Each structure stands twice: as structure tokens, then as C-alpha cells.
JSON list of C-alpha atoms in Angstrom, two decimals:
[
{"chain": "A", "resi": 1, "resn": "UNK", "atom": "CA", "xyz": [-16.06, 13.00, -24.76]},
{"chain": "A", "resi": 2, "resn": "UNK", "atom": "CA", "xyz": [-17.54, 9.18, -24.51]},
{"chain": "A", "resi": 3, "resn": "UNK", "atom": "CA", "xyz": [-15.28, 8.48, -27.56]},
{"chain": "A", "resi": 4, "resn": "UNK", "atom": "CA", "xyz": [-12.66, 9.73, -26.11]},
{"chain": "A", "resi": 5, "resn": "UNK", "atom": "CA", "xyz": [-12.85, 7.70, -22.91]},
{"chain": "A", "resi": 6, "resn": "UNK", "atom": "CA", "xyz": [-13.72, 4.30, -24.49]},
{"chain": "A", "resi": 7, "resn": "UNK", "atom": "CA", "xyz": [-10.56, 5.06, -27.52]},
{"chain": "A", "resi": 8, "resn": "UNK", "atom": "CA", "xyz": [-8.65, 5.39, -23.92]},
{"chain": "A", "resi": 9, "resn": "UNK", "atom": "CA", "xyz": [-9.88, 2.90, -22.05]},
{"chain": "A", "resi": 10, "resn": "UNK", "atom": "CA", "xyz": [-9.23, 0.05, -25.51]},
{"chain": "A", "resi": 11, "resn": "UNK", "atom": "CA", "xyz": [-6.01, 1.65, -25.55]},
{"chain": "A", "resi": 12, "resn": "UNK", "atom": "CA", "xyz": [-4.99, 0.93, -22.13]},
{"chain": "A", "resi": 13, "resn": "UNK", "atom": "CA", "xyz": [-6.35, -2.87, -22.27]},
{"chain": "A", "resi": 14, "resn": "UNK", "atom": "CA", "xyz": [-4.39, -3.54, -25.31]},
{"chain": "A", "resi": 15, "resn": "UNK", "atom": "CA", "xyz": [-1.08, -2.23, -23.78]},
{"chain": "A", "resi": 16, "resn": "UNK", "atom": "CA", "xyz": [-1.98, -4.18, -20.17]},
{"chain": "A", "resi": 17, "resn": "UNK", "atom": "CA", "xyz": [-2.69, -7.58, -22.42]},
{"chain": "A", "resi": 18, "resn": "UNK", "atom": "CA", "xyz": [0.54, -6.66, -24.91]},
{"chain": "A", "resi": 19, "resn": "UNK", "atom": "CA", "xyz": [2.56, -6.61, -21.31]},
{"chain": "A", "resi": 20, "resn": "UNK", "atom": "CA", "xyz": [0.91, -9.49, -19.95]},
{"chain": "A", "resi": 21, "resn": "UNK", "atom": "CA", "xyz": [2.10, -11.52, -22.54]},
{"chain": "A", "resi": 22, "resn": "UNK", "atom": "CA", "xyz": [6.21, -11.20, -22.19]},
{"chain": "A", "resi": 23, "resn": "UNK", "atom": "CA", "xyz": [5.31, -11.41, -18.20]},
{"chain": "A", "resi": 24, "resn": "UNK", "atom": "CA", "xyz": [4.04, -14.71, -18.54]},
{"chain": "A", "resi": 25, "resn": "UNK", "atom": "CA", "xyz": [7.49, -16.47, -19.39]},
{"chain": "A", "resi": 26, "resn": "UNK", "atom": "CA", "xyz": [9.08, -17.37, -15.87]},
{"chain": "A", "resi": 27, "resn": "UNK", "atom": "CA", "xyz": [13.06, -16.58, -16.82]},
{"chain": "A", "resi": 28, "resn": "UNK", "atom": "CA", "xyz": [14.90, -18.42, -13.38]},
{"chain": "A", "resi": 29, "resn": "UNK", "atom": "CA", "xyz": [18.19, -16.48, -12.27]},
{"chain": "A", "resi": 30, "resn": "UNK", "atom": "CA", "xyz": [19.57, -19.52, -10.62]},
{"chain": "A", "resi": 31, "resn": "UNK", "atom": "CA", "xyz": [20.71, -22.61, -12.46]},
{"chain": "A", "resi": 32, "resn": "UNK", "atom": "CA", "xyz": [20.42, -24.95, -9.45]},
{"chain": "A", "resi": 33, "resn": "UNK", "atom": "CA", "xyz": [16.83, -24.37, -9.39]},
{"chain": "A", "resi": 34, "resn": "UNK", "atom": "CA", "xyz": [16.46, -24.67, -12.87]},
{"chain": "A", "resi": 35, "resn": "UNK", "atom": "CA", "xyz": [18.54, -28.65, -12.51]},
{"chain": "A", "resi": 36, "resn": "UNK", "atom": "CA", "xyz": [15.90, -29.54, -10.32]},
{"chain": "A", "resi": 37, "resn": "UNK", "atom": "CA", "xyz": [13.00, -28.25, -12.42]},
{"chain": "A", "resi": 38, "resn": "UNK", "atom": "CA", "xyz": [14.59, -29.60, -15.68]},
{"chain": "A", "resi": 39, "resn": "UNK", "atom": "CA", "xyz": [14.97, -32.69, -13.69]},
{"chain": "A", "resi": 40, "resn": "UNK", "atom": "CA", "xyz": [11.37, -32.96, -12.55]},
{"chain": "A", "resi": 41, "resn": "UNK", "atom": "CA", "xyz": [9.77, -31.88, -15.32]},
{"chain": "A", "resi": 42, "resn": "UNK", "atom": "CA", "xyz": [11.96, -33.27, -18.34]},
{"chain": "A", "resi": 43, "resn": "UNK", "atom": "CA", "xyz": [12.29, -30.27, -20.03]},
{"chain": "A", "resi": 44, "resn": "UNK", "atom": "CA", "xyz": [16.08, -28.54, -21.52]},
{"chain": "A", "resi": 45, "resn": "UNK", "atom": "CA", "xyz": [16.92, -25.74, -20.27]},
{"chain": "A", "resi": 46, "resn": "UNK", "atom": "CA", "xyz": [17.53, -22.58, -22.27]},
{"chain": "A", "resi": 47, "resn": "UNK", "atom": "CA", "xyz": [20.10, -20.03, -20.83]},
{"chain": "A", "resi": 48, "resn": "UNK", "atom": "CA", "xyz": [20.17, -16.47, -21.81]},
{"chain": "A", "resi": 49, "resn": "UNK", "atom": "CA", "xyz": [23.74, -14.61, -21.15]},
{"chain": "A", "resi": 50, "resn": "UNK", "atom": "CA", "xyz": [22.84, -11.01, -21.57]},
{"chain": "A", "resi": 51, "resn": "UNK", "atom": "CA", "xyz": [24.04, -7.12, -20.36]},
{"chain": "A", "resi": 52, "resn": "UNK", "atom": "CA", "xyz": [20.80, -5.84, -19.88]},
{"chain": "A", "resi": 53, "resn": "UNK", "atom": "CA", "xyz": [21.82, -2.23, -19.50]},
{"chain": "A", "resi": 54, "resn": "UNK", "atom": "CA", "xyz": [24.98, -1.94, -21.81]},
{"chain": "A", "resi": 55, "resn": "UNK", "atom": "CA", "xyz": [24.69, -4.85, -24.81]},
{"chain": "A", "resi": 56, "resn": "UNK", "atom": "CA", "xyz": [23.02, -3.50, -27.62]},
{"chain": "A", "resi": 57, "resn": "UNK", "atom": "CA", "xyz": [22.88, -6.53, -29.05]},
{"chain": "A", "resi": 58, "resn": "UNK", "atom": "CA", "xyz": [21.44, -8.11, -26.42]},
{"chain": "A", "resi": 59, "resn": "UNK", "atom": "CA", "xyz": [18.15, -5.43, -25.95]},
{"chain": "A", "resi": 60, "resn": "UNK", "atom": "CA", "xyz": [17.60, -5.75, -29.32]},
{"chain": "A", "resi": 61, "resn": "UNK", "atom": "CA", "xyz": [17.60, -9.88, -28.90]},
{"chain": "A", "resi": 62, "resn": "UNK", "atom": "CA", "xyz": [15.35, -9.48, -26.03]},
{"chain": "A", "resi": 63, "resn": "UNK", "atom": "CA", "xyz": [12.71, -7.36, -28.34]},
{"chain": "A", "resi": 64, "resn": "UNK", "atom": "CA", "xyz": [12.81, -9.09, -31.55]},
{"chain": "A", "resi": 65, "resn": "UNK", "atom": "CA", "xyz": [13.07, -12.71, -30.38]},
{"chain": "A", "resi": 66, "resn": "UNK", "atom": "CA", "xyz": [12.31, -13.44, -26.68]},
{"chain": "A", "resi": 67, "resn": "UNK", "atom": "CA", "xyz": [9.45, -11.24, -26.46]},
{"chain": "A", "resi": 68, "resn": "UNK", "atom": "CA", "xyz": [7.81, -12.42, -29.86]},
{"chain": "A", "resi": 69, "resn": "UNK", "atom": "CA", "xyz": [4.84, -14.53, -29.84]},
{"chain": "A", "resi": 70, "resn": "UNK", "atom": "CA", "xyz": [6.87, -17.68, -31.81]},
{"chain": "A", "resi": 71, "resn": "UNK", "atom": "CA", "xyz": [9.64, -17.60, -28.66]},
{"chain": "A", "resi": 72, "resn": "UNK", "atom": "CA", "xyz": [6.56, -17.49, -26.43]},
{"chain": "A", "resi": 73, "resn": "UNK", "atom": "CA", "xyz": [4.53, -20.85, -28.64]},
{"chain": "A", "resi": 74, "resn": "UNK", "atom": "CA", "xyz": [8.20, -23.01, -27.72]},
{"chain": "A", "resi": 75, "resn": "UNK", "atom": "CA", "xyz": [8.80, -21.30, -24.14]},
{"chain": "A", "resi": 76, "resn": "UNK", "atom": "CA", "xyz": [6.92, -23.89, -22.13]},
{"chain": "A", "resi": 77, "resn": "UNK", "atom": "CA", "xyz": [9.75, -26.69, -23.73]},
{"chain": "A", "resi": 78, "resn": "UNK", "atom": "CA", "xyz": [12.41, -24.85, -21.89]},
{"chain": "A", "resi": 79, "resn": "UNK", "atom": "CA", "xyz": [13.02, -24.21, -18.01]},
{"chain": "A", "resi": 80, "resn": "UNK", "atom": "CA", "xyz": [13.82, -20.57, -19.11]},
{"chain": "A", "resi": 81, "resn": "UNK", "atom": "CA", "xyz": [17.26, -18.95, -17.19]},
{"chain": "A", "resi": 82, "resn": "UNK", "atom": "CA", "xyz": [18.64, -15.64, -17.78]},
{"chain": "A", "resi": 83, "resn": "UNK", "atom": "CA", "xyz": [21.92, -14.65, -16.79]},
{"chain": "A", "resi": 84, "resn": "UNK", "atom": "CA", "xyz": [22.37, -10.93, -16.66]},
{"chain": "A", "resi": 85, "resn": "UNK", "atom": "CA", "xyz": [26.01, -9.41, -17.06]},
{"chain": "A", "resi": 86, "resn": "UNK", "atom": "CA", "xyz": [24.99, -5.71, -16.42]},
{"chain": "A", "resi": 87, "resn": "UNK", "atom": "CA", "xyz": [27.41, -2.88, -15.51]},
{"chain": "A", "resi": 88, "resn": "UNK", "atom": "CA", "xyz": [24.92, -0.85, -13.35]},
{"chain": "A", "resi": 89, "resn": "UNK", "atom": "CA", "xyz": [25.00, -2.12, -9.40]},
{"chain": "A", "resi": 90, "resn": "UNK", "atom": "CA", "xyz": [21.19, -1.05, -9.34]},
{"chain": "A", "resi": 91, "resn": "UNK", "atom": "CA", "xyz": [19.66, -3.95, -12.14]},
{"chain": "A", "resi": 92, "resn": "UNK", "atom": "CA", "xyz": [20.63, -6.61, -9.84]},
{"chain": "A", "resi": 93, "resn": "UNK", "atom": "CA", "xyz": [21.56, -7.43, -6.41]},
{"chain": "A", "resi": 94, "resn": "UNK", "atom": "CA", "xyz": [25.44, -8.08, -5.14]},
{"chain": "A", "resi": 95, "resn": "UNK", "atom": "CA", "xyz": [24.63, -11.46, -4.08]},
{"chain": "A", "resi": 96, "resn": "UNK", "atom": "CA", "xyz": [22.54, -12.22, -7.94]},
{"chain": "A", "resi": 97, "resn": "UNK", "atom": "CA", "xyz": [25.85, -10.56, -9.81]},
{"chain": "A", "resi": 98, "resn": "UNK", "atom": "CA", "xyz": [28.19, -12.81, -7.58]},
{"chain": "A", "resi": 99, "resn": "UNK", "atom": "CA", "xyz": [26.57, -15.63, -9.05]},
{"chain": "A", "resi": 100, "resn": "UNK", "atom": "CA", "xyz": [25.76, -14.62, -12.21]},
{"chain": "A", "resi": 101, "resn": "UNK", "atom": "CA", "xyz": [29.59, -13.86, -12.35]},
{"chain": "A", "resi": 102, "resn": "UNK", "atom": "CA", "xyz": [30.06, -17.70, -11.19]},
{"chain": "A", "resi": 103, "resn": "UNK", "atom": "CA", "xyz": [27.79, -18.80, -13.68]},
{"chain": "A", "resi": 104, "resn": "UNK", "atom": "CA", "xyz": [29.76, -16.97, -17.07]},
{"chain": "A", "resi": 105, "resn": "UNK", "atom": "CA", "xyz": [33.05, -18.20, -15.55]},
{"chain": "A", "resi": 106, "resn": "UNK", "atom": "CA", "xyz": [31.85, -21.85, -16.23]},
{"chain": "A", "resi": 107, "resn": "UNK", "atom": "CA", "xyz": [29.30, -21.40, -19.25]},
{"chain": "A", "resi": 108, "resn": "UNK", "atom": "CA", "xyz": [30.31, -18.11, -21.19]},
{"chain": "A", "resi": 109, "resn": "UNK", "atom": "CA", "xyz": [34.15, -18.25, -20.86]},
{"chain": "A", "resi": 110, "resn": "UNK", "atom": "CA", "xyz": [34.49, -15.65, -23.65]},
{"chain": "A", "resi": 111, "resn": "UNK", "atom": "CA", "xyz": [32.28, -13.61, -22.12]},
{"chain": "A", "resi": 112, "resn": "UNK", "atom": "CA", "xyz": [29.81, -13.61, -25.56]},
{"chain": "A", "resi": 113, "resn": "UNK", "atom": "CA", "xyz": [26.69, -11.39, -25.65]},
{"chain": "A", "resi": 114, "resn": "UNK", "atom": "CA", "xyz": [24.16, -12.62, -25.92]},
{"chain": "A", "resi": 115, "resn": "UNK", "atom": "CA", "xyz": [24.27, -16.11, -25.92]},
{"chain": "A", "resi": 116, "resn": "UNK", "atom": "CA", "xyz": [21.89, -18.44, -25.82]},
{"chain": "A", "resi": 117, "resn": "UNK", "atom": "CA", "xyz": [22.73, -22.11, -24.21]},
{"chain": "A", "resi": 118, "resn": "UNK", "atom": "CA", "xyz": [20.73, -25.34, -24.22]},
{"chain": "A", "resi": 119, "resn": "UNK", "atom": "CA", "xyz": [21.42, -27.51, -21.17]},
{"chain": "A", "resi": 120, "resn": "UNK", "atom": "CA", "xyz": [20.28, -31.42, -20.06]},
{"chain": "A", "resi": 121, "resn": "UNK", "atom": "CA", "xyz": [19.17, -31.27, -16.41]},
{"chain": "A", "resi": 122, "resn": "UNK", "atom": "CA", "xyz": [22.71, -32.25, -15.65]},
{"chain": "A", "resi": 123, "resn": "UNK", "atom": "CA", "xyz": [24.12, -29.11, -17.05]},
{"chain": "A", "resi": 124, "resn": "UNK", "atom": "CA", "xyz": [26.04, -31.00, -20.00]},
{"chain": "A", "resi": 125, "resn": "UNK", "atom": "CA", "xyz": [25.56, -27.95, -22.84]},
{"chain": "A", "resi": 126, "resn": "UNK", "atom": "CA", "xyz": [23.74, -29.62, -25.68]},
{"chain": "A", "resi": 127, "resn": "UNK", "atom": "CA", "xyz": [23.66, -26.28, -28.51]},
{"chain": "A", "resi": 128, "resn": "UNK", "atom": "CA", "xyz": [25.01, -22.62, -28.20]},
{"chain": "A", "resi": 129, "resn": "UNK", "atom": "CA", "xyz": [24.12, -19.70, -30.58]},
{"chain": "A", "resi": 130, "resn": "UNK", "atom": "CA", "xyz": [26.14, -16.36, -29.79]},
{"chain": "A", "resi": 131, "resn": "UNK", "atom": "CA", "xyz": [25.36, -12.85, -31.39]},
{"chain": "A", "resi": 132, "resn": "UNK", "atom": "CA", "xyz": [22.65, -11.31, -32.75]},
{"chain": "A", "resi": 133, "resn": "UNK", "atom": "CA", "xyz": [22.69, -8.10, -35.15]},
{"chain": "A", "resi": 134, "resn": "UNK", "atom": "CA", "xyz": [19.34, -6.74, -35.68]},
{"chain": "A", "resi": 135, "resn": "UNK", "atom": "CA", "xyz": [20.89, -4.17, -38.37]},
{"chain": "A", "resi": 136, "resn": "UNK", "atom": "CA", "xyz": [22.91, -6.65, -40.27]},
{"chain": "A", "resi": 137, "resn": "UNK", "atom": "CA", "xyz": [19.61, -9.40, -40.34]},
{"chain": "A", "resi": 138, "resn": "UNK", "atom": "CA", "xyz": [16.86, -6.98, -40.49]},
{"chain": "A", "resi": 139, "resn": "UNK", "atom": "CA", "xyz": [15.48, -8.23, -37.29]},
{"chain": "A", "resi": 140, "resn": "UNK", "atom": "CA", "xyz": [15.44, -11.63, -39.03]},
{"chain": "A", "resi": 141, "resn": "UNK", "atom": "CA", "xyz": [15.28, -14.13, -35.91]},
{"chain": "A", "resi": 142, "resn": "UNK", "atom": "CA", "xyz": [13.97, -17.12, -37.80]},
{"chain": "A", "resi": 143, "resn": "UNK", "atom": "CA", "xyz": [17.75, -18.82, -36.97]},
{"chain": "A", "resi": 144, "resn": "UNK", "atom": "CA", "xyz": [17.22, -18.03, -33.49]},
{"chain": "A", "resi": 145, "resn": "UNK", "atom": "CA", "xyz": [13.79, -19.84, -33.77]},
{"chain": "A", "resi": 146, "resn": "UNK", "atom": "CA", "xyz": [15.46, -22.80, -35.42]},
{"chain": "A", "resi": 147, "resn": "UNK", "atom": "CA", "xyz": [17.56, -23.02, -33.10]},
{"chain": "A", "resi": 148, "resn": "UNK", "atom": "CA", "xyz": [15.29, -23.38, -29.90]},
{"chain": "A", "resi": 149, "resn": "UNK", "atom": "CA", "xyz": [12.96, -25.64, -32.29]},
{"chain": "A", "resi": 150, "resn": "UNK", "atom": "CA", "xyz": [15.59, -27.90, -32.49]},
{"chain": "A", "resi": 151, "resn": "UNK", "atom": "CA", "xyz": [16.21, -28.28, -28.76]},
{"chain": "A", "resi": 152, "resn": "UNK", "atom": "CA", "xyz": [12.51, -27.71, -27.66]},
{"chain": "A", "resi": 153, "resn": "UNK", "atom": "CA", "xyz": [11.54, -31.26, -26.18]},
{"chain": "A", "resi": 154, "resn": "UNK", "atom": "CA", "xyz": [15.23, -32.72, -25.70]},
{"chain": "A", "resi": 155, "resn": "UNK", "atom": "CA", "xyz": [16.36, -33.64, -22.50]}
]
């Protein structure tokens, strides 16, 4: 019975500190805000254009890439914003979809999921990278890495 409890009580830490890990990167839902904090701090920012509850794609993204510990070594570069397309009213708010809505009008014209934007503080789009096919690269995400190496530091 004591092996049991401390097998269950290693298990649960390394689940709490495997979560802890993706909480840690701040993701901004309001470009504004992120200006002024690219401004201040004289870091890019990275937008992420995703359907969180309908784009395949997109999930997949999420797991292999932005929740991997080489997105989460360049994350601190980046004033991190996610723009969330979903269909379901209950992910986000009205008001957040109103202006998410606002925001794909300007940056995602197409309408592309995902997409992944790199922005000076002035908003002036400095790389894009749209799709991702976890099937078709094997959950290869070393050109999405590339990709935010290349930006991480340039303002």
C-alpha cells in the first residue's frame, strides 16, 4: 500500500510540473496590448491564428510545436498573441470573438489555419508560415522552429 501511494503521489507531481510548463507562456488575446509590450520591451511579436475547437490542424500545431520544450527555450523573444477563430460561442467571449474577428479581417485575409505571424511593435508583418500537417511531416516541426529562430530577437 506505501508503494502504491508514493507511485501515485510521483505520478501526480510529474503531470502538475508537465502542465506547469505550457502554463508558463503568457499568449495575449489583444494586439494593442501586445504594441505596447513589444514596444517597451523590444521584443517581435508572434501571432497565432488558430480554431481551437474545429482546426485539426491547428490542435495538432498547438501539441507538437507550441507546447514543446524548443517553442518554450525561444518564447521569451516573442510577446506571444493568439488569435482564436473557434465555432463554439462557449471558448470565448462575444466581445474577444468581435475582435478576434477584427483582427483576421486585417492580418489573416484568407482566413489560413493556423498561421503563425511575426510583427514589429508597429504591426508591419515581418514573416508568415501557414499550415501545418502532422500526418504528412510526421510531427516534424523543425521548420516551424526555424522559422521563430529566425525572428526571435528582431524588432
Amino acid at each position: 500500500m506505501k508503494h502504491l501511494l508514493i507511485i501515485s503521489l510521483l505520478f501526480l507531481t510529474t503531470i502538475t510540473f508537465g502542465q506547469e510548463s505550457e502554463s508558463n507562456l503568457k499568449w495575449l488575446t489583444n494586439l494593442e496590448e501586445a504594441e505596447g509590450l513589444s514596444k517597451a520591451t523590444s521584443k517581435p511579436i508572434l501571432m497565432y491564428f488558430t480554431g481551437s475547437d474545429w482546426c485539426a490542424p491547428c490542435i495538432a500545431l498547438k501539441k507538437d510545436f507550441f507546447e514543446a520544450e524548443a517553442f518554450a527555450a525561444k518564447a521569451d523573444d516573442f510577446v506571444l498573441v493568439m488569435i482564436d477563430y473557434p465555432r463554439r460561442m462557449d471558448v470565448i467571449s462575444e466581445e474577444q470573438l468581435a475582435y478576434n474577428k477584427k483582427i483576421v479581417a486585417k492580418y489573416n485575409t484568407n482566413k489560413s489555419f493556423p498561421k503563425v505571424l511575426v510583427l514589429n511593435s508597429k504591426g508591419k508583418e515581418l514573416g508568415k508560415l501557414s499550415g501545418y500537417s502532422s500526418y504528412n511531416t510526421y510531427q516534424d516541426t523543425s521548420y516551424h522552429l526555424a522559422f521563430v529562430e529566425k525572428y526571435a530577437g528582431s524588432n
